[in-house]
CSV table of C-alpha atoms and ligand atoms in Angstrom, one decimal:
chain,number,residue,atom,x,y,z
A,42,UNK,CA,-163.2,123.5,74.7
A,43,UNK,CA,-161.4,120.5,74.7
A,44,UNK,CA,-159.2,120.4,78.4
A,45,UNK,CA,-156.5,117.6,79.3
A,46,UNK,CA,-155.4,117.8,82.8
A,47,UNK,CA,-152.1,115.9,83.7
A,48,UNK,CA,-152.6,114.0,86.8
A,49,UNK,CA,-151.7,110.9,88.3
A,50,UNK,CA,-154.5,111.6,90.9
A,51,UNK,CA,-157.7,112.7,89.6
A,52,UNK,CA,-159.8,111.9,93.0
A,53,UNK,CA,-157.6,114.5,94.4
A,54,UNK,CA,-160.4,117.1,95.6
A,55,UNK,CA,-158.4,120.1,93.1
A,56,UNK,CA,-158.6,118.3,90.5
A,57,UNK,CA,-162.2,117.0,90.7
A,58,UNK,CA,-163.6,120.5,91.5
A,59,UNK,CA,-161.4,121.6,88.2
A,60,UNK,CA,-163.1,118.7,86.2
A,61,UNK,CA,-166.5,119.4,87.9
A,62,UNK,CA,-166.2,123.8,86.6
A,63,UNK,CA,-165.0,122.7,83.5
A,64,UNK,CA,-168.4,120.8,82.8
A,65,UNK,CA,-170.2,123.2,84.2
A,66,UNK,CA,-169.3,125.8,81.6
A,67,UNK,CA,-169.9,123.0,79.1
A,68,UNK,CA,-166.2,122.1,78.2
A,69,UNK,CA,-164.8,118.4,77.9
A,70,UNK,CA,-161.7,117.6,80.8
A,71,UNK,CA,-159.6,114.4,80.5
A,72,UNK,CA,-157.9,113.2,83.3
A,73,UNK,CA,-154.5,112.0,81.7
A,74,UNK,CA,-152.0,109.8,83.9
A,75,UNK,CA,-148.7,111.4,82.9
A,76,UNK,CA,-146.7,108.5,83.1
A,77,UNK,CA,-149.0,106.7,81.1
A,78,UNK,CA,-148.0,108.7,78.3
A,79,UNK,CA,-145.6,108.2,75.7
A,80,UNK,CA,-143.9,110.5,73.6
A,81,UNK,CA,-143.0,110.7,70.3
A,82,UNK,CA,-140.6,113.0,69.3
A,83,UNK,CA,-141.0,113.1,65.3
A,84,UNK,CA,-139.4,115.8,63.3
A,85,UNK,CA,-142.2,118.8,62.8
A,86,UNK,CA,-145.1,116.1,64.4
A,87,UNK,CA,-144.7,116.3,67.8
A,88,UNK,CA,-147.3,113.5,69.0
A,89,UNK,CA,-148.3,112.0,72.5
A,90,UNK,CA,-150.1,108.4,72.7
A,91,UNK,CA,-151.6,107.1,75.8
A,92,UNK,CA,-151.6,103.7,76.3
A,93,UNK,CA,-151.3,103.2,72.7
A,94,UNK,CA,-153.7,105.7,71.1
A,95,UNK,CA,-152.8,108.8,69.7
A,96,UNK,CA,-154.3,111.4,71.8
A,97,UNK,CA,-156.3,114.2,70.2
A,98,UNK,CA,-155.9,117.7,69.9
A,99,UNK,CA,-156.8,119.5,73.0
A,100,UNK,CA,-157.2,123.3,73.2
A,101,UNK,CA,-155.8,123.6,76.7
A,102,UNK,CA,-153.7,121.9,79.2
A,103,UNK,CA,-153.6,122.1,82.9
A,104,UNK,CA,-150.5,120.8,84.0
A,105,UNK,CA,-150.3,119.4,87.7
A,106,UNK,CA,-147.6,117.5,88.1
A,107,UNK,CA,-145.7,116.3,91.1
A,108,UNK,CA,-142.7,116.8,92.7
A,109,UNK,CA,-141.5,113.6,92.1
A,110,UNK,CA,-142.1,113.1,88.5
A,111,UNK,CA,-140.9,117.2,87.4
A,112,UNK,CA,-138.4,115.7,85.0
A,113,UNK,CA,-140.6,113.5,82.8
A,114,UNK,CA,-144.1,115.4,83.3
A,115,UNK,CA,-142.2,118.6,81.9
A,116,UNK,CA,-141.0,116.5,78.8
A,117,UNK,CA,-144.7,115.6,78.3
A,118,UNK,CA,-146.1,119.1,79.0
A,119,UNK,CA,-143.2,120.2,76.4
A,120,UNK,CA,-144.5,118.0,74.1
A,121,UNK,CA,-148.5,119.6,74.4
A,122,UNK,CA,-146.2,123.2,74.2
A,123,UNK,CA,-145.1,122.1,70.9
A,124,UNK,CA,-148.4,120.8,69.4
A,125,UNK,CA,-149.4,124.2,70.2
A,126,UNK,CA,-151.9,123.5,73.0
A,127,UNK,CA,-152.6,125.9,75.6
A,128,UNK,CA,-150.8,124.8,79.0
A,129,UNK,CA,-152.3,127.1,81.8
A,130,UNK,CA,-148.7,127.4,82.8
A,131,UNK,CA,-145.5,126.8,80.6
A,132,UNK,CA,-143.0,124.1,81.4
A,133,UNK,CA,-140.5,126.6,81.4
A,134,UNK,CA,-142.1,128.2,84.3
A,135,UNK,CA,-143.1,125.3,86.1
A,136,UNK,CA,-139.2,124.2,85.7
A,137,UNK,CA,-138.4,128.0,87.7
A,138,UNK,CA,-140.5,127.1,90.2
A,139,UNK,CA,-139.4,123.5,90.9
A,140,UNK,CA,-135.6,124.7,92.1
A,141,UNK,CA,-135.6,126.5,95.0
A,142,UNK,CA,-132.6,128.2,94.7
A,143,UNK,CA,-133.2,129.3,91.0
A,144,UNK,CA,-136.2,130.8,92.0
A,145,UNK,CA,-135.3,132.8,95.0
A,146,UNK,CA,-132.4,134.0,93.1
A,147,UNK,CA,-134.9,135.2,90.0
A,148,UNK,CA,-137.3,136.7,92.9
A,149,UNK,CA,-134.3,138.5,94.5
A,150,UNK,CA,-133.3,139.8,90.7
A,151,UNK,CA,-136.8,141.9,90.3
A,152,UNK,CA,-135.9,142.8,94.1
A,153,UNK,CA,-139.0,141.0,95.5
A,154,UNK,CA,-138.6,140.9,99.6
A,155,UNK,CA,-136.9,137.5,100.4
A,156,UNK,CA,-136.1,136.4,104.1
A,157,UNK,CA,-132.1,136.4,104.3
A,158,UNK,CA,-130.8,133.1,102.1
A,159,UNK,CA,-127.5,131.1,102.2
A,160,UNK,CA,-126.6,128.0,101.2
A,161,UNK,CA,-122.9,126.0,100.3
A,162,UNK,CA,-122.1,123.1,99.1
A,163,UNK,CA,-119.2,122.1,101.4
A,164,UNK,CA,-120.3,121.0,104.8
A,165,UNK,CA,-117.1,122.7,106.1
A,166,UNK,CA,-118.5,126.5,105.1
A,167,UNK,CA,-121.2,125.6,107.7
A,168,UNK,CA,-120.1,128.7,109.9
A,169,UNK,CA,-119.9,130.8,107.3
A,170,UNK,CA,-123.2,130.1,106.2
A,171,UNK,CA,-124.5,130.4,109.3
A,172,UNK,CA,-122.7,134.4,109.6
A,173,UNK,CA,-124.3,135.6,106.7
A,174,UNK,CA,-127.7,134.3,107.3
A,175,UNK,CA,-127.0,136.6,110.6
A,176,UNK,CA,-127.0,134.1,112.8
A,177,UNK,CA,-129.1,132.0,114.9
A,178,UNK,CA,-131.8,131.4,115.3
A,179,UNK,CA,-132.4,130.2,111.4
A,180,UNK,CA,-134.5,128.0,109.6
A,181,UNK,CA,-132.7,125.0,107.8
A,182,UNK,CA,-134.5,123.5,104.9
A,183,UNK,CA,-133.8,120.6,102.1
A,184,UNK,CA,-134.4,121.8,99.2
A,185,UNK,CA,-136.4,119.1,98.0
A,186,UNK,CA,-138.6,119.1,101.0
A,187,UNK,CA,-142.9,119.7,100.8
A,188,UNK,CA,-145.4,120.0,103.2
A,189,UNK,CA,-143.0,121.5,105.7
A,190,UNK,CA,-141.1,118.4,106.0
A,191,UNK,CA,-137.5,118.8,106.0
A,192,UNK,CA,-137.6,122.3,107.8
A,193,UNK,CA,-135.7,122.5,110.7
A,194,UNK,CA,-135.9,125.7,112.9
A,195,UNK,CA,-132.4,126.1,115.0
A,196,UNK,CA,-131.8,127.9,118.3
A,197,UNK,CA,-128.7,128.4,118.2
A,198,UNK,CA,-125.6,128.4,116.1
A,199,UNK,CA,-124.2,125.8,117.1
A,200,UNK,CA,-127.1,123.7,116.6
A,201,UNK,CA,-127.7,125.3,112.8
A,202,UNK,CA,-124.1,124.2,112.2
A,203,UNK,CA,-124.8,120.6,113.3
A,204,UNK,CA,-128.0,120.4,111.3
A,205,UNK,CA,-125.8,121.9,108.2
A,206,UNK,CA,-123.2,119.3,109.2
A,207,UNK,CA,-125.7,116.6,109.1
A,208,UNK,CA,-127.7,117.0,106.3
A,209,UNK,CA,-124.7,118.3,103.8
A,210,UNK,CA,-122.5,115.3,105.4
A,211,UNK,CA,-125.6,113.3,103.9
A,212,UNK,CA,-125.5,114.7,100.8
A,213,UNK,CA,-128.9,116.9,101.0
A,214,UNK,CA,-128.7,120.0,99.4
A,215,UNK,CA,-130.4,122.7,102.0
A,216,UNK,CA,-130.9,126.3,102.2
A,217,UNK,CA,-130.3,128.5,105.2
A,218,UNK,CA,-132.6,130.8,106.4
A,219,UNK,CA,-133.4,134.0,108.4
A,220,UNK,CA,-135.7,132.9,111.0
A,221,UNK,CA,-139.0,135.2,110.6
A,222,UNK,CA,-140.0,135.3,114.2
A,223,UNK,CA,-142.7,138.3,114.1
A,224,UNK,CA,-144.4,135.8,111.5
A,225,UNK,CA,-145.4,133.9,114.6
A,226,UNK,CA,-146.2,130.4,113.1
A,227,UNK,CA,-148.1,132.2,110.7
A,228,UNK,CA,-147.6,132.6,106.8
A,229,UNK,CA,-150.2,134.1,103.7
A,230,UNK,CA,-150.8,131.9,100.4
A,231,UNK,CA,-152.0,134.3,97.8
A,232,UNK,CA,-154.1,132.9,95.1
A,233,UNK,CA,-152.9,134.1,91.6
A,234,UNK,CA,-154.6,133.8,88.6
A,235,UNK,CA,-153.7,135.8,85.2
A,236,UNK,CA,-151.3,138.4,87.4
A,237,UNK,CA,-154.7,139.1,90.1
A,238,UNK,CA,-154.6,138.1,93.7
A,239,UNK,CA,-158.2,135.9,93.5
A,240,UNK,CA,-158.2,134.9,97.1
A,241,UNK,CA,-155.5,135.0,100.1
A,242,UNK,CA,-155.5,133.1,103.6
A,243,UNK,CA,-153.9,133.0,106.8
A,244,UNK,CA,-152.5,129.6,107.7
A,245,UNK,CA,-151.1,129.1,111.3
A,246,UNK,CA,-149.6,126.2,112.9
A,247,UNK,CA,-150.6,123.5,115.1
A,248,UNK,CA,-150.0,125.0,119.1
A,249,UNK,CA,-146.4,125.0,119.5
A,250,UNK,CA,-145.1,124.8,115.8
A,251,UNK,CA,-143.5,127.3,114.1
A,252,UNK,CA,-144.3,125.5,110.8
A,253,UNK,CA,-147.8,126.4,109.4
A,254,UNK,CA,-148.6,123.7,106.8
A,255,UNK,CA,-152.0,122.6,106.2
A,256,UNK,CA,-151.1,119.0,106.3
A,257,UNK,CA,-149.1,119.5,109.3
A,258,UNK,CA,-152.3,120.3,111.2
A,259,UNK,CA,-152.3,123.9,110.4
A,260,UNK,CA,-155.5,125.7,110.0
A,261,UNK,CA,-156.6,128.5,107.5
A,262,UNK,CA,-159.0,131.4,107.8
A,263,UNK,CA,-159.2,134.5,104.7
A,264,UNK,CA,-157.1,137.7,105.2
A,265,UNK,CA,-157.0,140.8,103.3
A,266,UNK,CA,-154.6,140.9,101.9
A,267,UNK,CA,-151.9,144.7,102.2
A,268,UNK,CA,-151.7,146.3,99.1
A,269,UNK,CA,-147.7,145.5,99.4
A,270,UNK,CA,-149.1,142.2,99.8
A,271,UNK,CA,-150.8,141.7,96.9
A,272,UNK,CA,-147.9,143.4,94.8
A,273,UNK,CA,-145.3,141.2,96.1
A,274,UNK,CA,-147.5,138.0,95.0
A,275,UNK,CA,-148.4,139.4,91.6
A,276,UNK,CA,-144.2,140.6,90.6
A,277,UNK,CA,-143.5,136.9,92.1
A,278,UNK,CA,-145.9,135.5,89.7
A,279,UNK,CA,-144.5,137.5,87.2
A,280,UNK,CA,-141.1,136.9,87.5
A,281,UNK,CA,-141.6,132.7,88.2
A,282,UNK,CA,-143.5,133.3,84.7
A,283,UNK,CA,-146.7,131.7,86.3
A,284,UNK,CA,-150.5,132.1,85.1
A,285,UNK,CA,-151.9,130.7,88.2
A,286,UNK,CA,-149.8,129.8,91.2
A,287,UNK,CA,-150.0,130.3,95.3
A,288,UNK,CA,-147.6,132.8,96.6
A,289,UNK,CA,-146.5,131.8,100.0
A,290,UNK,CA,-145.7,134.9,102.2
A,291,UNK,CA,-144.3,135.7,105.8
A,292,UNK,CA,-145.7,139.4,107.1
A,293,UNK,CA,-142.0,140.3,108.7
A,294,UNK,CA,-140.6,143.5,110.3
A,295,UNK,CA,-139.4,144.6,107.0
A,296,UNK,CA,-142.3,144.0,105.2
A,297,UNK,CA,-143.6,140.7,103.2
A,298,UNK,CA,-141.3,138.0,102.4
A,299,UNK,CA,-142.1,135.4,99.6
A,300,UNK,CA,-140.7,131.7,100.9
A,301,UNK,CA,-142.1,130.0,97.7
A,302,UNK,CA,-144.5,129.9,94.7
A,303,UNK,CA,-146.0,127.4,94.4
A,304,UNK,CA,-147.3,125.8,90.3
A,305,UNK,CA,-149.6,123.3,91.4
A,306,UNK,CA,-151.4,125.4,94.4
A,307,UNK,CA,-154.2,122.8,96.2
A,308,UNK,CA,-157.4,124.2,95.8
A,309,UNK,CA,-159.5,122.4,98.9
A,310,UNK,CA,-157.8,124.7,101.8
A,311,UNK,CA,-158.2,128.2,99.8
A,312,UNK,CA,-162.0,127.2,98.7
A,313,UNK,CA,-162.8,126.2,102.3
A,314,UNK,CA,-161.2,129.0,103.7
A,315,UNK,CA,-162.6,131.6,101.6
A,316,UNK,CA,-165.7,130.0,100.5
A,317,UNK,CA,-164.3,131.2,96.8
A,318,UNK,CA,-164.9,129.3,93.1
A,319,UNK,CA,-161.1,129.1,92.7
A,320,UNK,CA,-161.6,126.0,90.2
A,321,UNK,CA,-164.4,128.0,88.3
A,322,UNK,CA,-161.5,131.3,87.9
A,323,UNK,CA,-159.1,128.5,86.5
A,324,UNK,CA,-161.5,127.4,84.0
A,325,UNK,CA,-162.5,131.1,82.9
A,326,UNK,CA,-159.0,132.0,83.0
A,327,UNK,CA,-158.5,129.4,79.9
A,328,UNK,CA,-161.9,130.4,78.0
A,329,UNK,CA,-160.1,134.1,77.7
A,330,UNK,CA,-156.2,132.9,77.4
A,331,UNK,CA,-156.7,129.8,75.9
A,332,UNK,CA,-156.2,129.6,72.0
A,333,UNK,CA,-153.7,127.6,70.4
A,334,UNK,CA,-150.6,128.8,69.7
A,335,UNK,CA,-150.7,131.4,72.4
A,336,UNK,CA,-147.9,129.8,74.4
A,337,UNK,CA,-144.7,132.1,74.6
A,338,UNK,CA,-141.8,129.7,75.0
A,339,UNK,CA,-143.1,126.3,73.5
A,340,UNK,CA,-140.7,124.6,76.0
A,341,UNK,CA,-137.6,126.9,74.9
A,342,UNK,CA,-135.7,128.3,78.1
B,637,LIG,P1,-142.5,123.5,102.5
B,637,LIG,O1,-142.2,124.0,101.1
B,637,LIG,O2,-141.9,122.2,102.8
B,637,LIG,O3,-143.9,123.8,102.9
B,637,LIG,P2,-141.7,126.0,103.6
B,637,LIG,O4,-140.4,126.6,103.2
B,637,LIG,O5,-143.0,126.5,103.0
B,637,LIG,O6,-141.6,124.4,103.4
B,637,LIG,O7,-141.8,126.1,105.2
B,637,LIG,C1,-142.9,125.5,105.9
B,637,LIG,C2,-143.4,126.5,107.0
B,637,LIG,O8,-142.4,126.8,107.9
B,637,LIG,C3,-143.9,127.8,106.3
B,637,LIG,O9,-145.2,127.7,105.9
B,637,LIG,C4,-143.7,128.8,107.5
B,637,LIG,O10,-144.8,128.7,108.3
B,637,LIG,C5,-142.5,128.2,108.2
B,637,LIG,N1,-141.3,128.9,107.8
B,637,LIG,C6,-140.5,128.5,106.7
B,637,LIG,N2,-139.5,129.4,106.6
B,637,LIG,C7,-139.6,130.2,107.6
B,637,LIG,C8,-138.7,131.4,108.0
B,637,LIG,N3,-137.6,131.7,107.3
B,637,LIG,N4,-139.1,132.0,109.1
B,637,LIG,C9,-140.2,131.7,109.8
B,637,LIG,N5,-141.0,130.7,109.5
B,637,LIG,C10,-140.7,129.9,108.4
């Protein structure tokens, strides 16, 4: 097959192991720089030239696109949708999963556990926000915050009003959370692929942080997963819309809790941890789904 990946970084350690499984099975993989690309947007000939050249026709299409360019990497990804390539997930999913609070409210629709969620616009509801969140001590996050930066855990209500103060005075948007104590710096990424839990890991935090990111000097080791586990990842997949993704879970009293799914999961932590040929899955994942014109929405919400 014929694979384009959309990437602005393809020494990224995912993307070269993706690269590296798709050879391996004898397939072709082009790294394409997504903001190198330009877009035609012809009547019925929906076309996509990098620097320059028309690209060709590719059977599949791994989208992995960043944070920071969501708006125009969708347009592109649309643009593959339309041509009828295969994108391992649809731009219409990967747009879900990019807004927090759209998300969380399409998890809490198919009644997927979800830690306690506020959030306001006016900086003056700040106490009310913080009563029905059930007050402190709650997690404050920007909603346009990664790698755990941006979430601020808050002792008190009066400090989680000051923090929701600050950052809505500054014009952040932010959501306001239950705090998930029991969780104990700990939280569960589930691997899915094609609506299966592949692999799962523990990550826990750094001594003293109740944050458990990877890059913020987290560590991971594999879990088994609960069978309630593994359910709550697969409906979150499901209702995001998402072929593959990393369902991020926090064990609480009440049972899991899903804090995000993520649409470009990182592939180096969950391989090292669980000693696993996620990349390889990926790869067979698009030799059985991948045929053209097998895309569901084709970019239409
Ligand atoms: P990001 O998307 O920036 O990584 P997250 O929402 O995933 O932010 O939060 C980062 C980490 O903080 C999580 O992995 C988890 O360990 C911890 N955390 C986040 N929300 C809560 C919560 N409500 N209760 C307990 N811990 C939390």
């Amino acid at each position: 097959m014929k694979i384009a990946m959309m990437t602005r970084s393809p020494n990224l350690f995912s993307h070269k192991r993706m690269k590296e499984a798709a050879e391996e099975r004898g397939h072709e993989l082009h790294m394409i720089n997504t903001l190198r690309c330009s877009v035609n947007i012809a009547s019925r000939r929906p076309e996509i030239y990098y620097d320059g050249e028309r690209l060709p026709k590719y059977d599949a299409v791994i989208p992995r696109i960043g944070a920071s360019i969501t708006y125009y990497g969708l347009a592109v990804l649309r643009q593959f949708e339309m041509q009828g390539v295969f994108p391992v997930n649809e731009s219409v999913a990967i747009g879900r999963s990019r807004d927090k609070l759209r998300s969380m409210q399409l998890l809490a629709r198919d009644g997927i556990g979800l830690p306690v969620t506020t959030f306001a616009h006016d900086p003056k509801k700040s106490e009310e926000v913080v009563n029905l969140a059930g007050g402190a001590p709650l997690v404050i996050k920007l909603i346009e915050g990664t790698q755990g930066i941006g979430v601020v855990l808050a002792d008190t209500n009066r400090s989680a009003k000051s923090v929701i103060e600050a950052f809505r005075g500054a014009g952040v948007n932010i959501l306001v959370q239950e705090f998930i104590k029991e969780a104990g710096g700990t939280d569960i990424r589930a691997f899915v692929i094609g609506g299966k839990v592949v692999a799962a890991m523990q990550r826990s935090g750094a001594e003293g942080e109740f944050r458990s990111n990877l890059h913020r000097g987290g560590s991971a080791k594999p879990i088994k997963v609960s069978p309630e586990e593994r359910s709550t990842a697969i409906r979150a997949a499901r209702a995001m819309g998402l072929n593959v993704c990393g369902v991020d879970m926090l064990r609480s009293n009440h049972g899991p809790v899903v804090m995000e799914v993520n649409s470009s999961p990182g592939l180096e932590g969950v391989e090292k941890a669980t000693g696993k040929d996620i990349a390889g899955m990926i790869i067979e994942f698009i030799e059985r789904k991948g045929r053209e014109g097998k895309t569901r929405t084709k970019g239409r919400g």
